[in-house]
Tab-separated table of C-alpha atoms in Angstrom:
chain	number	residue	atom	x	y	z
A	1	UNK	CA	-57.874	-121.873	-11.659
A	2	UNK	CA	-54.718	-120.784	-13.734
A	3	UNK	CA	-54.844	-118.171	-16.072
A	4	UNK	CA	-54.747	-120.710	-19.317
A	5	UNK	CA	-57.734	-122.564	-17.596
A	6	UNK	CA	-59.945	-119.389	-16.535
A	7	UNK	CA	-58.957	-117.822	-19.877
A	8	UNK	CA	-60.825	-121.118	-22.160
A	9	UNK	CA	-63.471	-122.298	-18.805
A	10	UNK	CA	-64.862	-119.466	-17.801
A	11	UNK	CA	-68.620	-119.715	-18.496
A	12	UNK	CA	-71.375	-117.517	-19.547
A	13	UNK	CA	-74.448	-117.095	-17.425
A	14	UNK	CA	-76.682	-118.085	-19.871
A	15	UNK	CA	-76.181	-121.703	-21.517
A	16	UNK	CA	-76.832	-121.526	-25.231
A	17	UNK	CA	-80.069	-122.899	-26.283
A	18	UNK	CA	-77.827	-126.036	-28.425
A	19	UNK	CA	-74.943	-126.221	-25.763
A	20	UNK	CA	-72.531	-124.820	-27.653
A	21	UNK	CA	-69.021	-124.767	-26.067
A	22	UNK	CA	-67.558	-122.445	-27.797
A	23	UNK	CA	-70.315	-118.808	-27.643
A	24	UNK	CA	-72.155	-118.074	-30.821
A	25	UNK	CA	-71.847	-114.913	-32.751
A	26	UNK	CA	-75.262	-113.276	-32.089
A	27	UNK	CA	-75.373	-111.593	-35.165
A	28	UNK	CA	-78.267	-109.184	-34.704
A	29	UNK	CA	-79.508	-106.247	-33.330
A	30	UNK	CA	-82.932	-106.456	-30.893
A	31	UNK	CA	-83.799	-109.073	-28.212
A	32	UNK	CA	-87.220	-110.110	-27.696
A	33	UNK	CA	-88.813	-110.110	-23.949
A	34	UNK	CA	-91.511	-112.150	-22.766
A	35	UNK	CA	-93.673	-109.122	-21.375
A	36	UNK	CA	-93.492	-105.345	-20.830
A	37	UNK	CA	-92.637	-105.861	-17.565
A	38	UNK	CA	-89.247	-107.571	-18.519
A	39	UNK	CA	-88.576	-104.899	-20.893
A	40	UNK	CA	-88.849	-102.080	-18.369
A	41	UNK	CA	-86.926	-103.495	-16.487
A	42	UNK	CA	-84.149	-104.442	-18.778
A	43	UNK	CA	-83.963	-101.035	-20.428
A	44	UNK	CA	-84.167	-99.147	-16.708
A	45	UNK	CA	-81.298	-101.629	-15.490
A	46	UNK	CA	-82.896	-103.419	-12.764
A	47	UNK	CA	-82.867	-106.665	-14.686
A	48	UNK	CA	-79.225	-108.214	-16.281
A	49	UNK	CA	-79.722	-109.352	-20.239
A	50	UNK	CA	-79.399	-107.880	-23.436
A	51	UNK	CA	-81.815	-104.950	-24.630
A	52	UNK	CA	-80.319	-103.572	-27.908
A	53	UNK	CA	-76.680	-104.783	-29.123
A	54	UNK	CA	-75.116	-101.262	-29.542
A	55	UNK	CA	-75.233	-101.329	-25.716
A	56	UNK	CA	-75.166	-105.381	-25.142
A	57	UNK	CA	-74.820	-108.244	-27.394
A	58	UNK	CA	-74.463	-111.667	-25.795
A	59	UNK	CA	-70.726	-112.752	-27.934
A	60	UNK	CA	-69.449	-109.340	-26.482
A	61	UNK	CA	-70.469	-109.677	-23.215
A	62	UNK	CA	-69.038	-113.432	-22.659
A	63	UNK	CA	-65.807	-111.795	-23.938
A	64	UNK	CA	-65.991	-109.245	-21.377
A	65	UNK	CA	-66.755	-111.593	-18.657
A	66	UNK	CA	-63.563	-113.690	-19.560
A	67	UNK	CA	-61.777	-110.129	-19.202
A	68	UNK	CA	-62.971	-109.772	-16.297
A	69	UNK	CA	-62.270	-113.305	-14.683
A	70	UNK	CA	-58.733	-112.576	-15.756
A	71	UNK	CA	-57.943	-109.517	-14.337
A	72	UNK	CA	-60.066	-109.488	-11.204
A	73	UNK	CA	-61.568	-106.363	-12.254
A	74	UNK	CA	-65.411	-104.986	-11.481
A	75	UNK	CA	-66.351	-103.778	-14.616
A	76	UNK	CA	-64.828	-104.575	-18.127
A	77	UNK	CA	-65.807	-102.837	-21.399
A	78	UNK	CA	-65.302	-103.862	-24.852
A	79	UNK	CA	-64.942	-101.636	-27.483
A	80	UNK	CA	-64.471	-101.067	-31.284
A	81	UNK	CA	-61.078	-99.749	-31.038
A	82	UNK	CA	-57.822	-99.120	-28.580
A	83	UNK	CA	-58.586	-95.273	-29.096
A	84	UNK	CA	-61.991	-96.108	-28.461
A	85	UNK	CA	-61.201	-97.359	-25.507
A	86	UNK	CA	-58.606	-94.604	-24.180
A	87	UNK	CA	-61.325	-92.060	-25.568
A	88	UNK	CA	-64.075	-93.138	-24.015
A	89	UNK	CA	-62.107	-93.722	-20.948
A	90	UNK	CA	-60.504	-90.476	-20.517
A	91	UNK	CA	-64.406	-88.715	-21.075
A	92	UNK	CA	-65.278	-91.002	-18.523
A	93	UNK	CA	-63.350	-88.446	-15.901
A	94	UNK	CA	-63.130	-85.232	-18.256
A	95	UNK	CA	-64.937	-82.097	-17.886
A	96	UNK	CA	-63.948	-78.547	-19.476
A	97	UNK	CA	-61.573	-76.986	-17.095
A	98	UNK	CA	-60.218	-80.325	-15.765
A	99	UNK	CA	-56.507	-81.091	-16.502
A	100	UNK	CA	-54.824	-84.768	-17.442
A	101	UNK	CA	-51.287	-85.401	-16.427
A	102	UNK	CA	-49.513	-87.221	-18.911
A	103	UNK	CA	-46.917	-87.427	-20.744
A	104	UNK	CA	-45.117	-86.804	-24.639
A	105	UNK	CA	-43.961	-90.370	-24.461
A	106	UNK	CA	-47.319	-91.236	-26.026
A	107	UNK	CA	-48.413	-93.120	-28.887
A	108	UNK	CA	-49.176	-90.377	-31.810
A	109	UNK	CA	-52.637	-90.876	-31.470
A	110	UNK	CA	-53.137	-90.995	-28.306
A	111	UNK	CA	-50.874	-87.689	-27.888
A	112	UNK	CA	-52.934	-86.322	-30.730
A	113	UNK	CA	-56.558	-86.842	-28.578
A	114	UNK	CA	-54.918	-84.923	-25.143
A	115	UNK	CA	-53.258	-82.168	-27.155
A	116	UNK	CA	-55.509	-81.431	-29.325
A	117	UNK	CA	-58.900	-83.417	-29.372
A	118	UNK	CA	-59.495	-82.737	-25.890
A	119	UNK	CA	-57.816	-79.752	-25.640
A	120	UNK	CA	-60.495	-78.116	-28.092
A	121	UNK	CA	-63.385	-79.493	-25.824
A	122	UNK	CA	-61.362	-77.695	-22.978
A	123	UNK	CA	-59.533	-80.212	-21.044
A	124	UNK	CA	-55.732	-79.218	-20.718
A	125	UNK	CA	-53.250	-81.653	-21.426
A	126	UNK	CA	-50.025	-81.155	-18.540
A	127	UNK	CA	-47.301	-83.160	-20.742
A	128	UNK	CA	-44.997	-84.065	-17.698
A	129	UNK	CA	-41.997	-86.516	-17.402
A	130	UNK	CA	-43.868	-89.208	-15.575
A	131	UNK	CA	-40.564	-91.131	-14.441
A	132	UNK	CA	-39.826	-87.409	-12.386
A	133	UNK	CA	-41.826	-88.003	-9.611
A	134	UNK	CA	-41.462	-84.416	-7.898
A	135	UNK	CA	-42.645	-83.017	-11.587
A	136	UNK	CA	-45.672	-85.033	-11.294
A	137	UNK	CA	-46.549	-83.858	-7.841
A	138	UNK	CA	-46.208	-80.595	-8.987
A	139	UNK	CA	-48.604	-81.181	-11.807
A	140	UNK	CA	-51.371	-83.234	-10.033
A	141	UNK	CA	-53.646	-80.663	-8.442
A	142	UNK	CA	-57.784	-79.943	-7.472
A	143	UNK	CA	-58.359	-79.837	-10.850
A	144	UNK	CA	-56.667	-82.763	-12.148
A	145	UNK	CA	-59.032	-85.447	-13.989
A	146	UNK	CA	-56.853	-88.425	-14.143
A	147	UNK	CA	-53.009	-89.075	-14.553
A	148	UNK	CA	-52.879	-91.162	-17.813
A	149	UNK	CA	-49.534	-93.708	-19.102
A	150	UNK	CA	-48.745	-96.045	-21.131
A	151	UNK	CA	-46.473	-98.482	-18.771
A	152	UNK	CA	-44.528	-99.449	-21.326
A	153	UNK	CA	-44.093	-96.450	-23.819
A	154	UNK	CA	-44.720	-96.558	-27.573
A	155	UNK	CA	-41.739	-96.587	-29.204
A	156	UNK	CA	-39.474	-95.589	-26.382
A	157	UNK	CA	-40.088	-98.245	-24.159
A	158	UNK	CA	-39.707	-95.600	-20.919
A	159	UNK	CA	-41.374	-97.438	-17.853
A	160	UNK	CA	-42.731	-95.212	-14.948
A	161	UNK	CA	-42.670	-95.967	-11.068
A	162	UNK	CA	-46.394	-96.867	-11.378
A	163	UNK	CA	-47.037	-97.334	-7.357
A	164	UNK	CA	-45.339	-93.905	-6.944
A	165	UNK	CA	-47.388	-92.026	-9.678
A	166	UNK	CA	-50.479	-93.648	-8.076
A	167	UNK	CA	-49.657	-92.939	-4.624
A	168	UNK	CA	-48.999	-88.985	-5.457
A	169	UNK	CA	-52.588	-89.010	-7.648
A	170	UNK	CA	-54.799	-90.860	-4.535
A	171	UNK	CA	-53.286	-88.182	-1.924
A	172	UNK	CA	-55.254	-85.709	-4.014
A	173	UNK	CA	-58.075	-88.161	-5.425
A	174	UNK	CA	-56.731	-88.540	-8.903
A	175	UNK	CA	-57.653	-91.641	-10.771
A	176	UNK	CA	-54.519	-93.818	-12.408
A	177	UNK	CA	-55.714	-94.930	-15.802
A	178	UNK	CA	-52.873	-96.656	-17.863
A	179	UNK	CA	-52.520	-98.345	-21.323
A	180	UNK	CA	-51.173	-102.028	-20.690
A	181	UNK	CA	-51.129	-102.982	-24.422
A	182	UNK	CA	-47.321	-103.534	-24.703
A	183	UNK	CA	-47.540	-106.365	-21.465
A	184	UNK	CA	-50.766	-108.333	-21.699
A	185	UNK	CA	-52.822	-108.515	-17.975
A	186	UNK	CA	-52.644	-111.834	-17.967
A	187	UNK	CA	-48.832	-111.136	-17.038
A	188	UNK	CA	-49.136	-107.685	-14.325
A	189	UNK	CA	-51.376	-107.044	-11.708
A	190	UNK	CA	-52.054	-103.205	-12.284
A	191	UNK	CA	-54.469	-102.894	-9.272
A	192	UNK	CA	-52.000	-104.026	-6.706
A	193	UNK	CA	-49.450	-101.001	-8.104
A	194	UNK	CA	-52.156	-98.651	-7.588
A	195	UNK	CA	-54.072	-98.240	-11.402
A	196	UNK	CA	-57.621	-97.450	-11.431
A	197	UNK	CA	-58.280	-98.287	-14.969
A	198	UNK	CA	-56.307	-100.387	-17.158
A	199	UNK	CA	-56.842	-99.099	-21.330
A	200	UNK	CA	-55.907	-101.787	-23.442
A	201	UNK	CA	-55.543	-102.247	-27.483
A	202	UNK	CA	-57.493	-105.763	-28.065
A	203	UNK	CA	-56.192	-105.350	-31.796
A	204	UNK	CA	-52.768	-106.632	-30.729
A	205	UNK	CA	-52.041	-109.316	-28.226
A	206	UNK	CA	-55.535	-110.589	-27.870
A	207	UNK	CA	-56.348	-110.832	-31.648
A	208	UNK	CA	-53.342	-112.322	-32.416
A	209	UNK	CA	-53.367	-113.058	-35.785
A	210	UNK	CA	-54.297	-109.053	-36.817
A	211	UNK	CA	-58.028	-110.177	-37.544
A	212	UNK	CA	-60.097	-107.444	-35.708
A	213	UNK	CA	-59.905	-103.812	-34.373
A	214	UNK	CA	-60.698	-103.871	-30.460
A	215	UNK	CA	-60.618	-102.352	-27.215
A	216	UNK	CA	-61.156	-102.903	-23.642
A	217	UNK	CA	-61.597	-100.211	-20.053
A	218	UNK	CA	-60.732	-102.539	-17.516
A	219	UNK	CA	-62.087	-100.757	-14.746
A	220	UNK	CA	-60.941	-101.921	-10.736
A	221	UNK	CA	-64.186	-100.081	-9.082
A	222	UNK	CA	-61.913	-97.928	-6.891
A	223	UNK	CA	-63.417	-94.909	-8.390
A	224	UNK	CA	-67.527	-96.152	-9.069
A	225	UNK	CA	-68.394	-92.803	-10.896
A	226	UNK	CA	-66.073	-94.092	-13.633
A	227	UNK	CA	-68.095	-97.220	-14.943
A	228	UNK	CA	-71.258	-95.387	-14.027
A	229	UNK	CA	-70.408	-92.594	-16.861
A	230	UNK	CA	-68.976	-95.225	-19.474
A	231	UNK	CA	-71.795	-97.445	-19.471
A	232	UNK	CA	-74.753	-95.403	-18.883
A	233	UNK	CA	-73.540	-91.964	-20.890
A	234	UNK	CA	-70.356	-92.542	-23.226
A	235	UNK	CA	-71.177	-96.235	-24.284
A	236	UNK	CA	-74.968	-95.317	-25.039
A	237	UNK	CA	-74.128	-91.845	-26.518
A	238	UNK	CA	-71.094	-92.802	-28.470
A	239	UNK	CA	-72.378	-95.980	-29.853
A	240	UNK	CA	-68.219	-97.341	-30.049
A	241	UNK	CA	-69.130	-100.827	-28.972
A	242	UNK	CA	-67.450	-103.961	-29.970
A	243	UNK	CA	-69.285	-105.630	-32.608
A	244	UNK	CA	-69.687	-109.859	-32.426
A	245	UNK	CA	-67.748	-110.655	-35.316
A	246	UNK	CA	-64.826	-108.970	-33.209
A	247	UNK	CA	-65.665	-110.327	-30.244
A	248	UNK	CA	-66.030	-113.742	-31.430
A	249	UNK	CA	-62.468	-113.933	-32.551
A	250	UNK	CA	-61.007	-111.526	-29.523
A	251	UNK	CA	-62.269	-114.325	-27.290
A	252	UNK	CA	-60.918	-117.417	-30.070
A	253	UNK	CA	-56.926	-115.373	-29.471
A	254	UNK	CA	-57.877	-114.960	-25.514
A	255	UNK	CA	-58.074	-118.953	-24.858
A	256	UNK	CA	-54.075	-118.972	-26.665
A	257	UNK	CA	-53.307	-115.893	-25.145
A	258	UNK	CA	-51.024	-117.702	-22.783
A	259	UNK	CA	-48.999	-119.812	-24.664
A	260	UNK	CA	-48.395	-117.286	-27.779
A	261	UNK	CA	-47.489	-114.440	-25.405
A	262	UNK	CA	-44.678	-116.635	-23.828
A	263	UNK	CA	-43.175	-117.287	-26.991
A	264	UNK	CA	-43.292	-113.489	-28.521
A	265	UNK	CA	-41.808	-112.888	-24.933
A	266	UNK	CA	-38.776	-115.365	-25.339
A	267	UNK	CA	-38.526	-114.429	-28.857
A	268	UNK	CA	-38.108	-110.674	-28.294
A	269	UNK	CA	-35.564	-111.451	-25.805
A	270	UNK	CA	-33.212	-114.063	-28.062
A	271	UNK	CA	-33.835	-112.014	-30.800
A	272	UNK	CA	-32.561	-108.768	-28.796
A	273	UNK	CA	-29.859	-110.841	-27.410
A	274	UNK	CA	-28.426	-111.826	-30.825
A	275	UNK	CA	-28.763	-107.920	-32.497
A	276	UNK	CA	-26.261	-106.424	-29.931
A	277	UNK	CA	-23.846	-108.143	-32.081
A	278	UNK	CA	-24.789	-107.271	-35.465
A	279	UNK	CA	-22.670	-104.592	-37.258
A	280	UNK	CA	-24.653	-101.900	-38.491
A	281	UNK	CA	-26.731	-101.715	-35.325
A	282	UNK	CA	-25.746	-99.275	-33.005
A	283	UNK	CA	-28.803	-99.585	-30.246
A	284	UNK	CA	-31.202	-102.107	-29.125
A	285	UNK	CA	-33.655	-101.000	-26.648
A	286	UNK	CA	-35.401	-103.798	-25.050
A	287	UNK	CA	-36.586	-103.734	-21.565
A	288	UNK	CA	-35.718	-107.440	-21.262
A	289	UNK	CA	-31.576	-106.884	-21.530
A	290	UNK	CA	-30.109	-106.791	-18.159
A	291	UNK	CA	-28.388	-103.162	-19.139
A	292	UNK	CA	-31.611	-101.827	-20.036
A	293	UNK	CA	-32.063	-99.036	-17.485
A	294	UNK	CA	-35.811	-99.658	-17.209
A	295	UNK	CA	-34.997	-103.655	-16.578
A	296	UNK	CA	-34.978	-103.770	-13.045
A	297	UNK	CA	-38.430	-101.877	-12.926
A	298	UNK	CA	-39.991	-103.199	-15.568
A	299	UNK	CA	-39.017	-107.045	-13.844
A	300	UNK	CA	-40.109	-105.142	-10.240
A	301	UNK	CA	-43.637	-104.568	-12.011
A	302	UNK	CA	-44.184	-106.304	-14.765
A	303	UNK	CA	-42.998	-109.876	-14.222
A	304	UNK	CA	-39.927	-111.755	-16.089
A	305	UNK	CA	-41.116	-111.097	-19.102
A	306	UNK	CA	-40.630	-107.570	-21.263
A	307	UNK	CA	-43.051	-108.071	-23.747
A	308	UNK	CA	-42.511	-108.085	-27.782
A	309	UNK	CA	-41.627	-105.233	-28.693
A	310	UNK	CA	-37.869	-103.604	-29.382
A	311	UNK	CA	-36.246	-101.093	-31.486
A	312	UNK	CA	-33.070	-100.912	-32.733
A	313	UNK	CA	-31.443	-97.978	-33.906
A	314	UNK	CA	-29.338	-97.732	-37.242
A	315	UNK	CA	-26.526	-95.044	-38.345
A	316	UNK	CA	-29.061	-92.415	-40.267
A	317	UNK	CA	-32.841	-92.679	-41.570
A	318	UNK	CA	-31.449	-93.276	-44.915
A	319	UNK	CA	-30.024	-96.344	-43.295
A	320	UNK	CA	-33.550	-97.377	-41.830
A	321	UNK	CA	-34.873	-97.228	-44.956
A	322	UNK	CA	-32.563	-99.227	-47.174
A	323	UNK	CA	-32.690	-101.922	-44.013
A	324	UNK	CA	-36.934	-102.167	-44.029
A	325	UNK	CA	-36.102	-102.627	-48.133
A	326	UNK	CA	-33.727	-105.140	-47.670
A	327	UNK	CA	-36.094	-107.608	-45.428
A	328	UNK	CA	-37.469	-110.749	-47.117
A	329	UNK	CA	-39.467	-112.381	-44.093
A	330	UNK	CA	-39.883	-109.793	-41.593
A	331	UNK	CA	-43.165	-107.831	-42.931
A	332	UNK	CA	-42.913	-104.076	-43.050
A	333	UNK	CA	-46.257	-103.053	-41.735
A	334	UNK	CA	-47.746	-101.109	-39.012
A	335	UNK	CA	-49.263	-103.056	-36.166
A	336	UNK	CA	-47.828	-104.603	-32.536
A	337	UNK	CA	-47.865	-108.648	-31.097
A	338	UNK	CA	-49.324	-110.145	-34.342
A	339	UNK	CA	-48.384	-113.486	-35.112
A	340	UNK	CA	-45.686	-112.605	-37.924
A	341	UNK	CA	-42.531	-110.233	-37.239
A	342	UNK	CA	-42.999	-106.778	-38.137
A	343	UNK	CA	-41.006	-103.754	-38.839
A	344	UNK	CA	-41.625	-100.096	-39.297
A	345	UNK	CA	-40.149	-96.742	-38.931
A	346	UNK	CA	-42.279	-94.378	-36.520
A	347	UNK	CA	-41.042	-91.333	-36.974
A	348	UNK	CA	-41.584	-91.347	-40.549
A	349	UNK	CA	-45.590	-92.929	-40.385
A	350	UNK	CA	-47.040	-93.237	-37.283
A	351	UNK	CA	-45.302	-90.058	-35.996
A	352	UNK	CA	-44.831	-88.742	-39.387
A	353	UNK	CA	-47.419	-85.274	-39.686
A	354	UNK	CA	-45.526	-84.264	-36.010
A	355	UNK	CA	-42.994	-81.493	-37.129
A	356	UNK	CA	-39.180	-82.387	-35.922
A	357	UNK	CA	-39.271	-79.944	-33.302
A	358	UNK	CA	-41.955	-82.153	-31.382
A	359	UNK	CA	-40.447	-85.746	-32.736
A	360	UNK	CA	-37.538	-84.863	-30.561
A	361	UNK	CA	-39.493	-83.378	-27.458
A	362	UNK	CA	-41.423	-86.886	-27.892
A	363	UNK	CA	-37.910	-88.525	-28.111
A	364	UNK	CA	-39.238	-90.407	-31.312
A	365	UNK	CA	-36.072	-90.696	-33.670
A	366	UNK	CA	-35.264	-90.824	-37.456
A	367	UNK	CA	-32.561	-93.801	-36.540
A	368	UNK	CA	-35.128	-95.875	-35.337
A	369	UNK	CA	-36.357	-98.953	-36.305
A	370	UNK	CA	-39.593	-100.944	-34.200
A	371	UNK	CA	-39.826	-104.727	-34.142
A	372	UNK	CA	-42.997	-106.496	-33.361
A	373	UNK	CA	-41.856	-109.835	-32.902
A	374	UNK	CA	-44.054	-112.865	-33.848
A	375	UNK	CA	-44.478	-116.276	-33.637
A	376	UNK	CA	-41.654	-116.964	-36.084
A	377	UNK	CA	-38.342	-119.217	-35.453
A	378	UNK	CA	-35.984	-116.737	-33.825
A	379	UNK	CA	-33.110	-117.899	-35.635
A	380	UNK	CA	-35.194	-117.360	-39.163
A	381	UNK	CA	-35.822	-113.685	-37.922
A	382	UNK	CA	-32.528	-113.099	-37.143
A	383	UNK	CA	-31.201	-114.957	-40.364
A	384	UNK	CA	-33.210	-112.229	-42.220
A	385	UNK	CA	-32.414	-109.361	-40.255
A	386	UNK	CA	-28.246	-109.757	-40.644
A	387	UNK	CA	-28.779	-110.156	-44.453
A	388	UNK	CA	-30.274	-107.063	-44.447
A	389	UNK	CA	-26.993	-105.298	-43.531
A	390	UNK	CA	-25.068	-107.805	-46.070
């Protein structure tokens, strides 16, 4: 089947008890088991069904599967948040005196949990400029854990050779894992370039509409020690889960994934298009623009599409500011791919406790504006975003 199809048909192994079409939200906590027997062997694993919902809940777990139809992967984990997710994923392979390669071109979060987080627990971050391949060779080594990437960066939009990363980890048995928030998987296939583990911020493309907080490890199986940690050590010891609520409506934006991705997609790209011509703006980055220098890559890896997300950059922050003021449709909130436009200024919120020195190591700028770009008429958003420089 197609994507749309397998996204809304795929079905759960167990029918519900009214024939429901769409899953219920199991909203509770203990499952009942007609004998000791059963139980055993549904706490000890040699039996499939829910025991306790901080490990399995039915809603999450038909959510999961649909993940996993999608992408093709073995094992697919949902959990309560993106950095849940890249947490949990990057214990799954961490161990004091292990190093991850990565690199500063990180979400501030995410930076913040291998510089400092981690680092504290003794795993050494090795911040490395993933698009120089000899620098990552040089950085991969015995005691390398995992290379970790986002493949589209947060806010710089840089884009990494991911089939050369991957091939320089596997010579040495290094695990790829990479977060794919900024390009949904329905788009990429990740496993054929070589990534292990795919990270991936449910909040954003999947919810759609901002309703829930929510993660996924979409794990390939190439490295079975992986899935074997997160489900029977970090997912039981952590208790980060997904609740039902969240999966519920995760799975509700899944079946429209699709069709809503398609439009941010062509929406980003008009709406980048049209702001190379507005006075005032002296950037757009947008991976989508022919001139982009990450275009040809991004297309190579990625697809025709470049995802909805761009910045633009503006004479001075003083400039940013008085632009986010000036906006009467566009929202100015913090978030990525929900169903409305939104603009923010990183350096000055999500990057805004990181001291200048590192904001410029990280390459995150006070000229720059990011644009999540919705569901919205293009021409409205652009309509709004010229009469901000009126």
């Amino acid at each position: 089947m197609k994507k749309q199809t397998t996204a809304i048909h795929t079905r759960y192994d167990r029918a519900d008890a009214y024939g429901a079409l769409a899953v219920p939200i199991y909203n509770n906590v203990s499952f009942e088991f007609s004998d000791a027997q059963e139980m055993s062997d549904v706490f000890c694993n040699r039996l499939k069904a829910p025991d306790y919902a901080r490990i399995a809940n039915p809603t999450v777990t038909n959510f999961e599967q649909r993940v996993r139809a999608l992408t093709g992967a073995s094992h697919v984990t949902a959990f309560c948040s993106g950095m849940a997710a890249i947490s949990n994923a990057l214990l799954s392979v961490a161990e004091q005196g292990k190093n991850i390669v990565t690199s500063r071109h990180l979400f501030g979060n995410t930076l913040a949990l291998v510089s400092g987080t981690l680092l504290r627990l003794g795993v050494k971050p090795r911040l490395r400029d993933l698009t120089d391949l000899e620098a990552v060779a040089k950085a991969v080594d015995e005691q390398t854990a995992c290379v970790f990437l986002e493949i589209v960066t947060n806010p710089q939009l840089e884009v990494a050779d991911l089939q050369a990363v991957a091939a320089i980890a596997h010579e040495k048995g290094v695990p790829v894992i990479a977060d794919s928030t900024v390009i949904p998987f329905t788009e990429t296939q990740l496993k054929n370039l070589g990534v292990d583990v795919e990270v991936v911020s449910s909040t954003k493309y999947l919810s759609g509409g901002g309703t829930s907080l929510g993660g996924l490890v979409i794990d390939y199986g190439t490295f079975p020690a992986i899935n074997q940690r997160l489900k029977y050590d970090l997912l039981i010891n952590l208790g980060a889960y997904m609740s039902p609520q969240t999966a519920y409506m995760q799975t509700l934006g899944l079946e429209t994934l699709d069709v809503r991705y398609q439009r941010q997609a062509s929406n980003a790209l008009t709406l980048a298009k049209a702001l190379q011509k507005v006075k005032g703006i002296e950037r757009v980055n947008y991976n989508g623009l022919e001139d982009n220098p990450f275009h040809e890559l991004a297309q190579r890896q990625f697809g025709p599409t470049a995802g909805a997300m761009l910045t633009i950059d503006l004479a001075s922050k003083e400039a940013c500011f008085q632009f986010l003021n000036r906006l009467q449709l566009i929202h100015r909130a913090t978030n990525l791919f929900d169903s409305r436009t939104l603009a923010i200024h990183p350096a000055s919120t999500i990057f805004g406790l990181f001291p200048e020195r590192q904001l410029e190591q990280m390459d995150v700028r006070q000229t720059t504006i990011r644009l999540s770009v919705g569901l919205e008429a293009p021409e409205d958003l652009f309509e709004d975003i010229r009469q901000s420089f009126s």
